[in-house]
mmCIF file of N, CA, C and O in Angstrom:
data_model
loop_
_atom_site.group_PDB
_atom_site.id
_atom_site.type_symbol
_atom_site.label_atom_id
_atom_site.label_comp_id
_atom_site.label_asym_id
_atom_site.label_seq_id
_atom_site.Cartn_x
_atom_site.Cartn_y
_atom_site.Cartn_z
ATOM 1 N N UNK A 1 9.760 14.402 2.183
ATOM 2 C CA UNK A 1 10.943 13.807 3.494
ATOM 3 C C UNK A 1 11.473 13.066 1.938
ATOM 4 O O UNK A 1 11.124 12.259 1.600
ATOM 5 N N UNK A 2 12.968 13.410 2.306
ATOM 6 C CA UNK A 2 13.921 13.186 0.939
ATOM 7 C C UNK A 2 15.316 12.453 1.706
ATOM 8 O O UNK A 2 16.155 13.427 1.830
ATOM 9 N N UNK A 3 15.031 11.378 2.240
ATOM 10 C CA UNK A 3 16.326 10.694 2.762
ATOM 11 C C UNK A 3 16.995 9.554 2.121
ATOM 12 O O UNK A 3 15.959 9.214 1.372
ATOM 13 N N UNK A 4 17.822 8.970 2.421
ATOM 14 C CA UNK A 4 17.856 7.585 2.345
ATOM 15 C C UNK A 4 16.886 6.745 2.348
ATOM 16 O O UNK A 4 15.908 6.647 3.197
ATOM 17 N N UNK A 5 16.507 5.659 1.194
ATOM 18 C CA UNK A 5 15.236 4.493 1.334
ATOM 19 C C UNK A 5 15.926 3.438 2.060
ATOM 20 O O UNK A 5 16.853 2.809 1.303
ATOM 21 N N UNK A 6 15.407 2.680 2.517
ATOM 22 C CA UNK A 6 15.432 0.979 2.798
ATOM 23 C C UNK A 6 14.905 0.166 1.842
ATOM 24 O O UNK A 6 15.188 -0.648 1.844
ATOM 25 N N UNK A 7 13.324 1.104 1.485
ATOM 26 C CA UNK A 7 12.788 0.228 0.914
ATOM 27 C C UNK A 7 12.289 0.838 -0.463
ATOM 28 O O UNK A 7 12.305 2.276 -0.581
ATOM 29 N N UNK A 8 12.507 0.150 -1.716
ATOM 30 C CA UNK A 8 12.020 0.694 -2.871
ATOM 31 C C UNK A 8 10.394 0.335 -3.152
ATOM 32 O O UNK A 8 10.006 -0.494 -2.477
ATOM 33 N N UNK A 9 9.828 1.479 -3.400
ATOM 34 C CA UNK A 9 8.521 1.440 -3.590
ATOM 35 C C UNK A 9 8.110 1.487 -5.439
ATOM 36 O O UNK A 9 8.626 2.650 -5.818
ATOM 37 N N UNK A 10 7.406 0.353 -5.580
ATOM 38 C CA UNK A 10 6.772 0.340 -7.097
ATOM 39 C C UNK A 10 5.129 0.695 -6.904
ATOM 40 O O UNK A 10 4.343 -0.063 -6.170
ATOM 41 N N UNK A 11 4.876 1.532 -7.497
ATOM 42 C CA UNK A 11 3.405 1.876 -7.638
ATOM 43 C C UNK A 11 2.718 1.422 -8.973
ATOM 44 O O UNK A 11 3.211 1.737 -9.857
ATOM 45 N N UNK A 12 1.696 0.782 -8.786
ATOM 46 C CA UNK A 12 0.831 0.149 -10.044
ATOM 47 C C UNK A 12 0.348 1.346 -10.930
ATOM 48 O O UNK A 12 -0.235 2.316 -9.987
ATOM 49 N N UNK A 13 -0.125 0.772 -11.692
ATOM 50 C CA UNK A 13 -0.845 1.862 -12.525
ATOM 51 C C UNK A 13 -2.103 1.807 -11.941
ATOM 52 O O UNK A 13 -3.002 2.995 -12.123
ATOM 53 N N UNK A 14 -2.806 0.870 -11.357
ATOM 54 C CA UNK A 14 -4.066 0.668 -10.837
ATOM 55 C C UNK A 14 -4.139 1.782 -9.466
ATOM 56 O O UNK A 14 -4.729 2.831 -9.447
ATOM 57 N N UNK A 15 -3.227 1.611 -8.877
ATOM 58 C CA UNK A 15 -2.608 2.885 -7.517
ATOM 59 C C UNK A 15 -2.724 4.080 -8.109
ATOM 60 O O UNK A 15 -3.084 5.059 -7.803
ATOM 61 N N UNK A 16 -1.740 4.719 -9.457
ATOM 62 C CA UNK A 16 -1.724 5.779 -9.812
ATOM 63 C C UNK A 16 -2.882 6.369 -10.279
ATOM 64 O O UNK A 16 -3.497 7.307 -10.170
ATOM 65 N N UNK A 17 -4.056 5.498 -10.929
ATOM 66 C CA UNK A 17 -5.484 5.816 -11.156
ATOM 67 C C UNK A 17 -6.126 6.273 -10.064
ATOM 68 O O UNK A 17 -6.614 7.354 -9.995
ATOM 69 N N UNK A 18 -5.884 5.547 -9.058
ATOM 70 C CA UNK A 18 -6.780 5.624 -7.844
ATOM 71 C C UNK A 18 -6.477 7.256 -7.423
ATOM 72 O O UNK A 18 -7.316 8.224 -6.862
ATOM 73 N N UNK A 19 -4.817 7.336 -7.253
ATOM 74 C CA UNK A 19 -4.368 8.345 -6.598
ATOM 75 C C UNK A 19 -4.848 9.633 -7.659
ATOM 76 O O UNK A 19 -4.957 10.735 -6.842
ATOM 77 N N UNK A 20 -5.043 9.508 -9.025
ATOM 78 C CA UNK A 20 -5.288 10.712 -9.587
ATOM 79 C C UNK A 20 -7.013 11.294 -9.380
ATOM 80 O O UNK A 20 -7.148 12.112 -9.413
ATOM 81 N N UNK A 21 -7.613 10.326 -8.435
ATOM 82 C CA UNK A 21 -9.041 10.494 -8.011
ATOM 83 C C UNK A 21 -9.084 11.057 -6.834
ATOM 84 O O UNK A 21 -10.379 11.759 -6.511
ATOM 85 N N UNK A 22 -7.891 11.339 -6.171
ATOM 86 C CA UNK A 22 -8.076 11.741 -4.619
ATOM 87 C C UNK A 22 -7.478 13.118 -4.399
ATOM 88 O O UNK A 22 -7.052 13.577 -5.507
ATOM 89 N N UNK A 23 -8.080 13.826 -3.369
ATOM 90 C CA UNK A 23 -8.014 15.172 -2.722
ATOM 91 C C UNK A 23 -6.751 15.094 -3.275
ATOM 92 O O UNK A 23 -5.681 14.525 -2.610
ATOM 93 N N UNK A 24 -5.954 16.480 -4.030
ATOM 94 C CA UNK A 24 -4.543 16.330 -3.773
ATOM 95 C C UNK A 24 -3.722 16.696 -2.695
ATOM 96 O O UNK A 24 -2.767 16.223 -2.550
ATOM 97 N N UNK A 25 -4.756 17.337 -1.307
ATOM 98 C CA UNK A 25 -3.850 17.223 -0.258
ATOM 99 C C UNK A 25 -4.029 15.875 0.658
ATOM 100 O O UNK A 25 -2.933 15.523 0.848
ATOM 101 N N UNK A 26 -4.929 15.200 0.193
ATOM 102 C CA UNK A 26 -4.624 13.835 0.744
ATOM 103 C C UNK A 26 -3.924 12.701 -0.195
ATOM 104 O O UNK A 26 -3.125 11.963 0.382
ATOM 105 N N UNK A 27 -3.810 12.934 -1.276
ATOM 106 C CA UNK A 27 -2.695 12.550 -2.100
ATOM 107 C C UNK A 27 -1.149 13.225 -1.402
ATOM 108 O O UNK A 27 -0.045 11.835 -1.429
ATOM 109 N N UNK A 28 -0.956 14.162 -1.014
ATOM 110 C CA UNK A 28 0.345 14.374 -1.078
ATOM 111 C C UNK A 28 0.649 13.818 0.657
ATOM 112 O O UNK A 28 1.921 13.334 0.639
ATOM 113 N N UNK A 29 -0.404 13.661 1.351
ATOM 114 C CA UNK A 29 -0.019 12.833 2.534
ATOM 115 C C UNK A 29 -0.102 11.491 2.452
ATOM 116 O O UNK A 29 0.783 10.944 3.161
ATOM 117 N N UNK A 30 -0.447 10.605 1.683
ATOM 118 C CA UNK A 30 -0.271 9.285 1.354
ATOM 119 C C UNK A 30 1.151 9.123 0.811
ATOM 120 O O UNK A 30 1.450 8.404 1.537
ATOM 121 N N UNK A 31 1.829 10.277 0.003
ATOM 122 C CA UNK A 31 2.847 9.901 -0.644
ATOM 123 C C UNK A 31 4.206 10.010 0.553
ATOM 124 O O UNK A 31 4.993 9.637 0.554
ATOM 125 N N UNK A 32 3.561 11.071 1.756
ATOM 126 C CA UNK A 32 4.647 11.384 2.608
ATOM 127 C C UNK A 32 4.779 10.440 3.282
ATOM 128 O O UNK A 32 5.641 9.857 4.019
ATOM 129 N N UNK A 33 3.327 9.764 3.623
ATOM 130 C CA UNK A 33 3.387 8.523 4.536
ATOM 131 C C UNK A 33 4.020 7.100 3.754
ATOM 132 O O UNK A 33 5.102 6.714 4.353
ATOM 133 N N UNK A 34 4.088 7.187 2.516
ATOM 134 C CA UNK A 34 4.870 6.042 1.490
ATOM 135 C C UNK A 34 6.320 6.201 2.063
ATOM 136 O O UNK A 34 6.677 5.714 2.054
ATOM 137 N N UNK A 35 6.586 7.796 2.024
ATOM 138 C CA UNK A 35 8.049 7.624 1.806
ATOM 139 C C UNK A 35 8.498 7.521 3.217
ATOM 140 O O UNK A 35 9.653 7.360 3.816
ATOM 141 N N UNK A 36 7.621 7.797 4.433
ATOM 142 C CA UNK A 36 8.178 7.549 5.580
ATOM 143 C C UNK A 36 8.416 5.928 5.551
ATOM 144 O O UNK A 36 9.455 5.411 6.557
ATOM 145 N N UNK A 37 7.731 5.311 5.337
ATOM 146 C CA UNK A 37 7.795 3.808 5.461
ATOM 147 C C UNK A 37 8.696 3.261 4.162
ATOM 148 O O UNK A 37 9.619 2.423 4.787
ATOM 149 N N UNK A 38 9.110 4.109 3.305
ATOM 150 C CA UNK A 38 10.226 3.424 2.435
ATOM 151 C C UNK A 38 11.592 3.737 3.138
ATOM 152 O O UNK A 38 12.661 3.196 2.850
ATOM 153 N N UNK A 39 11.417 4.978 4.147
ATOM 154 C CA UNK A 39 12.855 5.427 4.791
ATOM 155 C C UNK A 39 13.341 4.161 6.037
ATOM 156 O O UNK A 39 14.128 4.391 6.593
ATOM 157 N N UNK A 40 11.824 3.200 6.297
ATOM 158 C CA UNK A 40 12.238 2.239 7.509
ATOM 159 C C UNK A 40 11.570 2.913 8.416
ATOM 160 O O UNK A 40 11.703 2.151 9.596
ATOM 161 N N UNK A 41 10.779 4.102 8.370
ATOM 162 C CA UNK A 41 10.291 4.183 9.683
ATOM 163 C C UNK A 41 8.826 3.723 9.721
ATOM 164 O O UNK A 41 7.591 4.599 9.236
ATOM 165 N N UNK A 42 8.319 2.679 10.039
ATOM 166 C CA UNK A 42 7.305 2.083 9.809
ATOM 167 C C UNK A 42 6.728 1.775 11.560
ATOM 168 O O UNK A 42 7.366 1.305 12.262
ATOM 169 N N UNK A 43 5.251 2.142 11.556
ATOM 170 C CA UNK A 43 4.615 1.809 12.767
ATOM 171 C C UNK A 43 3.534 1.484 12.238
ATOM 172 O O UNK A 43 2.782 1.578 11.041
ATOM 173 N N UNK A 44 2.309 1.189 13.466
ATOM 174 C CA UNK A 44 1.357 0.253 12.759
ATOM 175 C C UNK A 44 0.165 1.138 12.301
ATOM 176 O O UNK A 44 -0.974 0.724 12.045
ATOM 177 N N UNK A 45 0.390 2.580 12.590
ATOM 178 C CA UNK A 45 -0.571 3.449 12.261
ATOM 179 C C UNK A 45 -0.364 4.029 10.574
ATOM 180 O O UNK A 45 -1.417 4.216 9.916
ATOM 181 N N UNK A 46 0.994 3.720 9.988
ATOM 182 C CA UNK A 46 1.347 3.788 8.524
ATOM 183 C C UNK A 46 1.210 2.917 7.706
ATOM 184 O O UNK A 46 0.944 2.918 6.931
ATOM 185 N N UNK A 47 1.700 1.709 8.612
ATOM 186 C CA UNK A 47 1.848 0.448 7.305
ATOM 187 C C UNK A 47 1.540 -0.721 8.348
ATOM 188 O O UNK A 47 2.230 -1.243 9.192
ATOM 189 N N UNK A 48 0.927 -1.882 7.886
ATOM 190 C CA UNK A 48 0.446 -2.681 8.923
ATOM 191 C C UNK A 48 0.168 -4.214 7.848
ATOM 192 O O UNK A 48 -0.677 -4.079 6.940
ATOM 193 N N UNK A 49 0.686 -4.900 8.640
ATOM 194 C CA UNK A 49 0.497 -6.537 7.799
ATOM 195 C C UNK A 49 -1.056 -6.787 8.210
ATOM 196 O O UNK A 49 -1.502 -6.392 9.212
ATOM 197 N N UNK A 50 -1.794 -7.257 7.190
ATOM 198 C CA UNK A 50 -3.051 -8.012 7.085
ATOM 199 C C UNK A 50 -3.017 -9.366 7.478
ATOM 200 O O UNK A 50 -2.394 -10.182 7.549
ATOM 201 N N UNK A 51 -3.498 -9.746 8.977
ATOM 202 C CA UNK A 51 -3.005 -10.758 9.546
ATOM 203 C C UNK A 51 -3.573 -12.087 9.084
ATOM 204 O O UNK A 51 -4.421 -12.020 7.953
ATOM 205 N N UNK A 52 -2.655 -12.998 8.760
ATOM 206 C CA UNK A 52 -2.996 -14.369 8.105
ATOM 207 C C UNK A 52 -2.604 -14.189 6.834
ATOM 208 O O UNK A 52 -3.204 -15.194 5.909
ATOM 209 N N UNK A 53 -1.741 -12.966 6.232
ATOM 210 C CA UNK A 53 -1.768 -13.219 4.557
ATOM 211 C C UNK A 53 -0.291 -12.856 4.607
ATOM 212 O O UNK A 53 0.689 -12.257 5.581
ATOM 213 N N UNK A 54 -0.159 -12.003 3.123
ATOM 214 C CA UNK A 54 1.349 -11.740 2.852
ATOM 215 C C UNK A 54 1.164 -10.323 2.424
ATOM 216 O O UNK A 54 2.137 -9.733 1.886
ATOM 217 N N UNK A 55 -0.003 -9.879 2.313
ATOM 218 C CA UNK A 55 -0.449 -8.705 2.125
ATOM 219 C C UNK A 55 -0.281 -7.440 3.227
ATOM 220 O O UNK A 55 -0.407 -7.924 4.308
ATOM 221 N N UNK A 56 0.094 -6.101 3.065
ATOM 222 C CA UNK A 56 0.500 -5.111 4.036
ATOM 223 C C UNK A 56 -0.229 -4.248 3.545
ATOM 224 O O UNK A 56 -0.862 -4.071 2.062
ATOM 225 N N UNK A 57 -0.938 -3.042 4.575
ATOM 226 C CA UNK A 57 -1.912 -2.034 3.848
ATOM 227 C C UNK A 57 -0.920 -0.471 4.261
ATOM 228 O O UNK A 57 -0.767 -0.276 5.242
ATOM 229 N N UNK A 58 -0.893 0.226 3.647
ATOM 230 C CA UNK A 58 -0.535 1.348 3.726
ATOM 231 C C UNK A 58 -1.622 2.602 4.041
ATOM 232 O O UNK A 58 -2.476 2.156 3.471
ATOM 233 N N UNK A 59 -1.401 3.057 5.365
ATOM 234 C CA UNK A 59 -2.568 3.164 6.016
ATOM 235 C C UNK A 59 -2.814 4.974 6.216
ATOM 236 O O UNK A 59 -1.555 5.444 6.285
ATOM 237 N N UNK A 60 -3.430 5.918 5.445
ATOM 238 C CA UNK A 60 -3.662 7.013 5.431
ATOM 239 C C UNK A 60 -4.947 7.736 5.959
ATOM 240 O O UNK A 60 -5.991 7.219 5.235
ATOM 241 N N UNK A 61 -4.868 8.234 6.790
ATOM 242 C CA UNK A 61 -6.311 9.443 7.600
ATOM 243 C C UNK A 61 -6.235 10.987 7.218
ATOM 244 O O UNK A 61 -5.403 11.131 7.689
ATOM 245 N N UNK A 62 -6.998 10.862 6.401
ATOM 246 C CA UNK A 62 -7.013 12.395 5.942
ATOM 247 C C UNK A 62 -8.567 12.963 5.760
ATOM 248 O O UNK A 62 -9.225 12.419 5.301
ATOM 249 N N UNK A 63 -8.785 14.011 6.820
ATOM 250 C CA UNK A 63 -9.953 14.714 6.868
ATOM 251 C C UNK A 63 -11.246 13.709 6.862
ATOM 252 O O UNK A 63 -12.199 13.500 6.414
ATOM 253 N N UNK A 64 -11.073 12.544 7.965
ATOM 254 C CA UNK A 64 -11.881 11.881 8.483
ATOM 255 C C UNK A 64 -11.786 10.698 7.291
ATOM 256 O O UNK A 64 -13.120 9.850 7.504
ATOM 257 N N UNK A 65 -11.332 10.587 6.361
ATOM 258 C CA UNK A 65 -11.706 9.339 5.110
ATOM 259 C C UNK A 65 -10.079 8.854 5.214
ATOM 260 O O UNK A 65 -9.197 9.036 5.221
ATOM 261 N N UNK A 66 -10.592 7.711 5.530
ATOM 262 C CA UNK A 66 -9.427 6.360 5.420
ATOM 263 C C UNK A 66 -9.247 5.832 4.193
ATOM 264 O O UNK A 66 -9.652 5.053 3.612
ATOM 265 N N UNK A 67 -7.875 6.200 3.850
ATOM 266 C CA UNK A 67 -7.129 6.034 2.508
ATOM 267 C C UNK A 67 -6.625 4.744 2.571
ATOM 268 O O UNK A 67 -6.079 4.634 3.753
ATOM 269 N N UNK A 68 -6.423 3.492 1.585
ATOM 270 C CA UNK A 68 -5.674 2.612 2.235
ATOM 271 C C UNK A 68 -4.978 2.072 0.893
ATOM 272 O O UNK A 68 -5.921 2.257 -0.286
ATOM 273 N N UNK A 69 -3.808 1.721 0.599
ATOM 274 C CA UNK A 69 -2.935 0.995 -0.372
ATOM 275 C C UNK A 69 -2.683 -0.253 -0.196
ATOM 276 O O UNK A 69 -1.977 -0.397 1.232
ATOM 277 N N UNK A 70 -3.064 -1.718 -0.917
ATOM 278 C CA UNK A 70 -2.247 -2.925 -0.174
ATOM 279 C C UNK A 70 -1.326 -2.882 -1.120
ATOM 280 O O UNK A 70 -0.965 -2.267 -2.218
ATOM 281 N N UNK A 71 -0.108 -4.044 -0.451
ATOM 282 C CA UNK A 71 1.019 -3.957 -0.951
ATOM 283 C C UNK A 71 1.699 -4.893 -0.462
ATOM 284 O O UNK A 71 0.973 -5.922 0.141
ATOM 285 N N UNK A 72 2.801 -5.341 -0.797
ATOM 286 C CA UNK A 72 3.367 -6.668 -0.805
ATOM 287 C C UNK A 72 4.956 -6.752 -0.961
ATOM 288 O O UNK A 72 5.302 -5.574 -1.703
ATOM 289 N N UNK A 73 5.931 -7.790 -0.216
ATOM 290 C CA UNK A 73 7.467 -7.235 -0.296
ATOM 291 C C UNK A 73 7.669 -8.073 -1.508
ATOM 292 O O UNK A 73 7.374 -9.391 -1.600
ATOM 293 N N UNK A 74 8.745 -7.993 -2.152
ATOM 294 C CA UNK A 74 9.519 -8.697 -3.230
ATOM 295 C C UNK A 74 10.949 -8.732 -2.392
ATOM 296 O O UNK A 74 12.029 -8.037 -2.873
ATOM 297 N N UNK A 75 11.333 -9.771 -1.428
ATOM 298 C CA UNK A 75 12.774 -9.785 -0.541
ATOM 299 C C UNK A 75 13.943 -9.938 -1.977
ATOM 300 O O UNK A 75 14.886 -9.475 -1.860
ATOM 301 N N UNK A 76 12.945 -10.424 -3.034
ATOM 302 C CA UNK A 76 14.315 -10.742 -4.316
ATOM 303 C C UNK A 76 15.015 -9.510 -4.846
ATOM 304 O O UNK A 76 15.897 -9.249 -5.227
ATOM 305 N N UNK A 77 14.137 -8.239 -4.365
ATOM 306 C CA UNK A 77 13.997 -7.152 -5.250
ATOM 307 C C UNK A 77 14.769 -5.956 -4.529
ATOM 308 O O UNK A 77 14.157 -4.928 -4.394
ATOM 309 N N UNK A 78 15.439 -6.803 -3.294
ATOM 310 C CA UNK A 78 15.707 -5.509 -2.406
ATOM 311 C C UNK A 78 14.975 -4.914 -1.642
ATOM 312 O O UNK A 78 14.427 -3.977 -1.214
ATOM 313 N N UNK A 79 14.105 -6.001 -0.571
ATOM 314 C CA UNK A 79 12.926 -6.096 -0.145
ATOM 315 C C UNK A 79 12.334 -4.466 -0.826
ATOM 316 O O UNK A 79 11.962 -3.554 0.030
ATOM 317 N N UNK A 80 11.634 -4.833 -1.748
ATOM 318 C CA UNK A 80 10.810 -3.721 -2.480
ATOM 319 C C UNK A 80 9.299 -4.099 -2.129
ATOM 320 O O UNK A 80 9.026 -4.896 -1.871
ATOM 321 N N UNK A 81 8.418 -2.994 -1.835
ATOM 322 C CA UNK A 81 7.180 -3.085 -1.614
ATOM 323 C C UNK A 81 6.695 -2.403 -3.113
ATOM 324 O O UNK A 81 6.684 -1.312 -3.524
ATOM 325 N N UNK A 82 5.651 -3.561 -3.007
ATOM 326 C CA UNK A 82 5.042 -2.982 -4.381
ATOM 327 C C UNK A 82 3.458 -2.931 -4.256
ATOM 328 O O UNK A 82 2.708 -3.641 -3.306
ATOM 329 N N UNK A 83 2.698 -1.654 -4.410
ATOM 330 C CA UNK A 83 1.322 -1.334 -4.028
ATOM 331 C C UNK A 83 0.820 -2.014 -5.156
ATOM 332 O O UNK A 83 0.913 -1.744 -6.594
ATOM 333 N N UNK A 84 -0.738 -2.573 -4.849
ATOM 334 C CA UNK A 84 -1.552 -3.420 -5.637
ATOM 335 C C UNK A 84 -2.752 -2.521 -6.259
ATOM 336 O O UNK A 84 -2.902 -2.456 -7.280
ATOM 337 N N UNK A 85 -3.250 -2.157 -5.275
ATOM 338 C CA UNK A 85 -4.472 -0.858 -5.496
ATOM 339 C C UNK A 85 -4.437 -0.351 -4.394
ATOM 340 O O UNK A 85 -4.048 -0.642 -3.483
ATOM 341 N N UNK A 86 -5.954 0.664 -4.666
ATOM 342 C CA UNK A 86 -6.166 1.642 -3.866
ATOM 343 C C UNK A 86 -7.752 1.749 -3.318
ATOM 344 O O UNK A 86 -8.288 1.271 -4.306
ATOM 345 N N UNK A 87 -8.447 2.029 -2.360
ATOM 346 C CA UNK A 87 -9.535 2.027 -1.880
ATOM 347 C C UNK A 87 -9.631 2.953 -0.648
ATOM 348 O O UNK A 87 -8.872 3.448 -0.128
ATOM 349 N N UNK A 88 -11.133 3.385 -0.502
ATOM 350 C CA UNK A 88 -11.517 4.040 0.534
ATOM 351 C C UNK A 88 -11.864 3.512 1.539
ATOM 352 O O UNK A 88 -12.784 2.664 1.153
ATOM 353 N N UNK A 89 -11.482 3.258 2.817
ATOM 354 C CA UNK A 89 -12.188 2.179 3.748
ATOM 355 C C UNK A 89 -13.172 2.709 4.385
ATOM 356 O O UNK A 89 -13.133 3.820 5.120
ATOM 357 N N UNK A 90 -14.432 1.802 4.143
ATOM 358 C CA UNK A 90 -15.570 2.582 4.721
ATOM 359 C C UNK A 90 -15.956 1.823 6.224
ATOM 360 O O UNK A 90 -16.777 2.116 6.866
ATOM 361 N N UNK A 91 -15.283 0.663 6.236
ATOM 362 C CA UNK A 91 -15.950 -0.087 7.557
ATOM 363 C C UNK A 91 -14.626 -0.028 8.457
ATOM 364 O O UNK A 91 -13.536 0.078 8.039
ATOM 365 N N UNK A 92 -14.835 -0.856 9.403
ATOM 366 C CA UNK A 92 -13.349 -1.110 10.579
ATOM 367 C C UNK A 92 -12.769 -2.083 10.480
ATOM 368 O O UNK A 92 -11.603 -1.776 10.390
ATOM 369 N N UNK A 93 -13.397 -2.805 9.268
ATOM 370 C CA UNK A 93 -12.370 -4.113 8.750
ATOM 371 C C UNK A 93 -11.867 -3.878 7.599
ATOM 372 O O UNK A 93 -12.645 -3.458 7.062
ATOM 373 N N UNK A 94 -10.792 -4.093 7.063
ATOM 374 C CA UNK A 94 -10.464 -4.340 5.438
ATOM 375 C C UNK A 94 -11.546 -5.047 4.953
ATOM 376 O O UNK A 94 -11.174 -6.431 5.191
ATOM 377 N N UNK A 95 -12.199 -4.981 3.609
ATOM 378 C CA UNK A 95 -12.607 -5.710 2.899
ATOM 379 C C UNK A 95 -12.271 -6.687 2.691
ATOM 380 O O UNK A 95 -11.042 -6.794 1.816
ATOM 381 N N UNK A 96 -12.959 -7.782 2.659
ATOM 382 C CA UNK A 96 -12.202 -9.198 2.178
ATOM 383 C C UNK A 96 -11.827 -9.137 0.580
ATOM 384 O O UNK A 96 -10.890 -9.656 0.156
ATOM 385 N N UNK A 97 -12.914 -8.466 0.087
ATOM 386 C CA UNK A 97 -12.648 -8.458 -1.491
ATOM 387 C C UNK A 97 -11.135 -7.718 -2.044
ATOM 388 O O UNK A 97 -10.665 -8.324 -2.949
ATOM 389 N N UNK A 98 -11.015 -6.694 -1.049
ATOM 390 C CA UNK A 98 -9.963 -5.971 -1.128
ATOM 391 C C UNK A 98 -8.807 -6.776 -1.172
ATOM 392 O O UNK A 98 -7.659 -6.588 -1.564
ATOM 393 N N UNK A 99 -8.582 -7.443 0.044
ATOM 394 C CA UNK A 99 -7.549 -8.444 0.176
ATOM 395 C C UNK A 99 -7.529 -9.437 -0.857
ATOM 396 O O UNK A 99 -6.287 -9.832 -0.980
ATOM 397 N N UNK A 100 -8.238 -10.399 -1.233
ATOM 398 C CA UNK A 100 -8.526 -11.133 -2.171
ATOM 399 C C UNK A 100 -7.758 -10.669 -3.468
ATOM 400 O O UNK A 100 -7.113 -10.975 -4.082
ATOM 401 N N UNK A 101 -8.049 -9.379 -4.092
ATOM 402 C CA UNK A 101 -7.644 -8.959 -5.050
ATOM 403 C C UNK A 101 -6.261 -8.421 -4.902
ATOM 404 O O UNK A 101 -5.304 -8.905 -5.839
ATOM 405 N N UNK A 102 -5.938 -8.003 -3.673
ATOM 406 C CA UNK A 102 -4.256 -8.064 -3.525
ATOM 407 C C UNK A 102 -3.414 -9.247 -3.701
ATOM 408 O O UNK A 102 -2.273 -9.175 -4.255
ATOM 409 N N UNK A 103 -4.044 -10.345 -3.112
ATOM 410 C CA UNK A 103 -3.450 -11.841 -3.013
ATOM 411 C C UNK A 103 -3.289 -12.111 -4.768
ATOM 412 O O UNK A 103 -2.216 -12.848 -5.017
ATOM 413 N N UNK A 104 -4.353 -11.576 -5.570
ATOM 414 C CA UNK A 104 -4.310 -12.260 -6.527
ATOM 415 C C UNK A 104 -3.091 -11.230 -7.424
ATOM 416 O O UNK A 104 -2.184 -12.253 -8.516
ATOM 417 N N UNK A 105 -3.244 -10.187 -7.416
ATOM 418 C CA UNK A 105 -2.192 -9.263 -7.856
ATOM 419 C C UNK A 105 -0.780 -9.715 -7.587
ATOM 420 O O UNK A 105 0.303 -9.925 -8.246
ATOM 421 N N UNK A 106 -0.855 -10.365 -6.120
ATOM 422 C CA UNK A 106 0.873 -10.540 -5.845
ATOM 423 C C UNK A 106 1.137 -12.298 -6.647
ATOM 424 O O UNK A 106 2.176 -12.405 -7.341
ATOM 425 N N UNK A 107 0.107 -12.896 -6.532
ATOM 426 C CA UNK A 107 0.189 -14.488 -7.430
ATOM 427 C C UNK A 107 0.723 -13.781 -8.795
ATOM 428 O O UNK A 107 1.693 -14.555 -8.906
ATOM 429 N N UNK A 108 0.153 -13.273 -9.220
ATOM 430 C CA UNK A 108 0.446 -12.888 -10.601
ATOM 431 C C UNK A 108 1.757 -12.338 -10.772
ATOM 432 O O UNK A 108 2.443 -12.720 -11.792
ATOM 433 N N UNK A 109 2.062 -11.005 -10.150
ATOM 434 C CA UNK A 109 3.203 -10.997 -9.834
ATOM 435 C C UNK A 109 4.429 -11.885 -9.869
ATOM 436 O O UNK A 109 5.383 -11.625 -10.822
ATOM 437 N N UNK A 110 4.250 -12.729 -8.791
ATOM 438 C CA UNK A 110 5.625 -13.766 -8.744
ATOM 439 C C UNK A 110 5.268 -14.748 -9.611
ATOM 440 O O UNK A 110 6.458 -15.242 -10.342
ATOM 441 N N UNK A 111 4.414 -14.927 -10.186
ATOM 442 C CA UNK A 111 4.358 -15.941 -11.580
ATOM 443 C C UNK A 111 5.087 -15.676 -12.450
ATOM 444 O O UNK A 111 5.348 -16.144 -13.709
ATOM 445 N N UNK A 112 4.868 -14.419 -13.003
ATOM 446 C CA UNK A 112 5.629 -13.763 -14.233
ATOM 447 C C UNK A 112 6.958 -13.240 -13.852
ATOM 448 O O UNK A 112 8.093 -12.985 -14.985
ATOM 449 N N UNK A 113 7.451 -13.605 -12.586
ATOM 450 C CA UNK A 113 9.185 -13.434 -12.637
ATOM 451 C C UNK A 113 9.887 -14.658 -13.426
ATOM 452 O O UNK A 113 9.348 -15.584 -13.214
#
């Protein structure tokens, strides 16, 4: 999907490393979903705000495995989405340690601006 982008997406080194370990077909689907969201085609199946936080979750299900990339917006940079890190979700709820890690990365990002 190569159309006009509504959101710019920055992928962190940590996400890059995570995606290098992922099945190539799953990786392709993850990028396809990221491109849908970047084009402004947002639905809760693909991109959902984690309640009570400023953290958003890219959601991809491939071959029964739930892949997650956590992210946040920087509205000063043209509503850019910055992905913090990725993981494979093994339970119904997003693990608190993953949310806390994303919050720390978000805080560090804005402190360095």
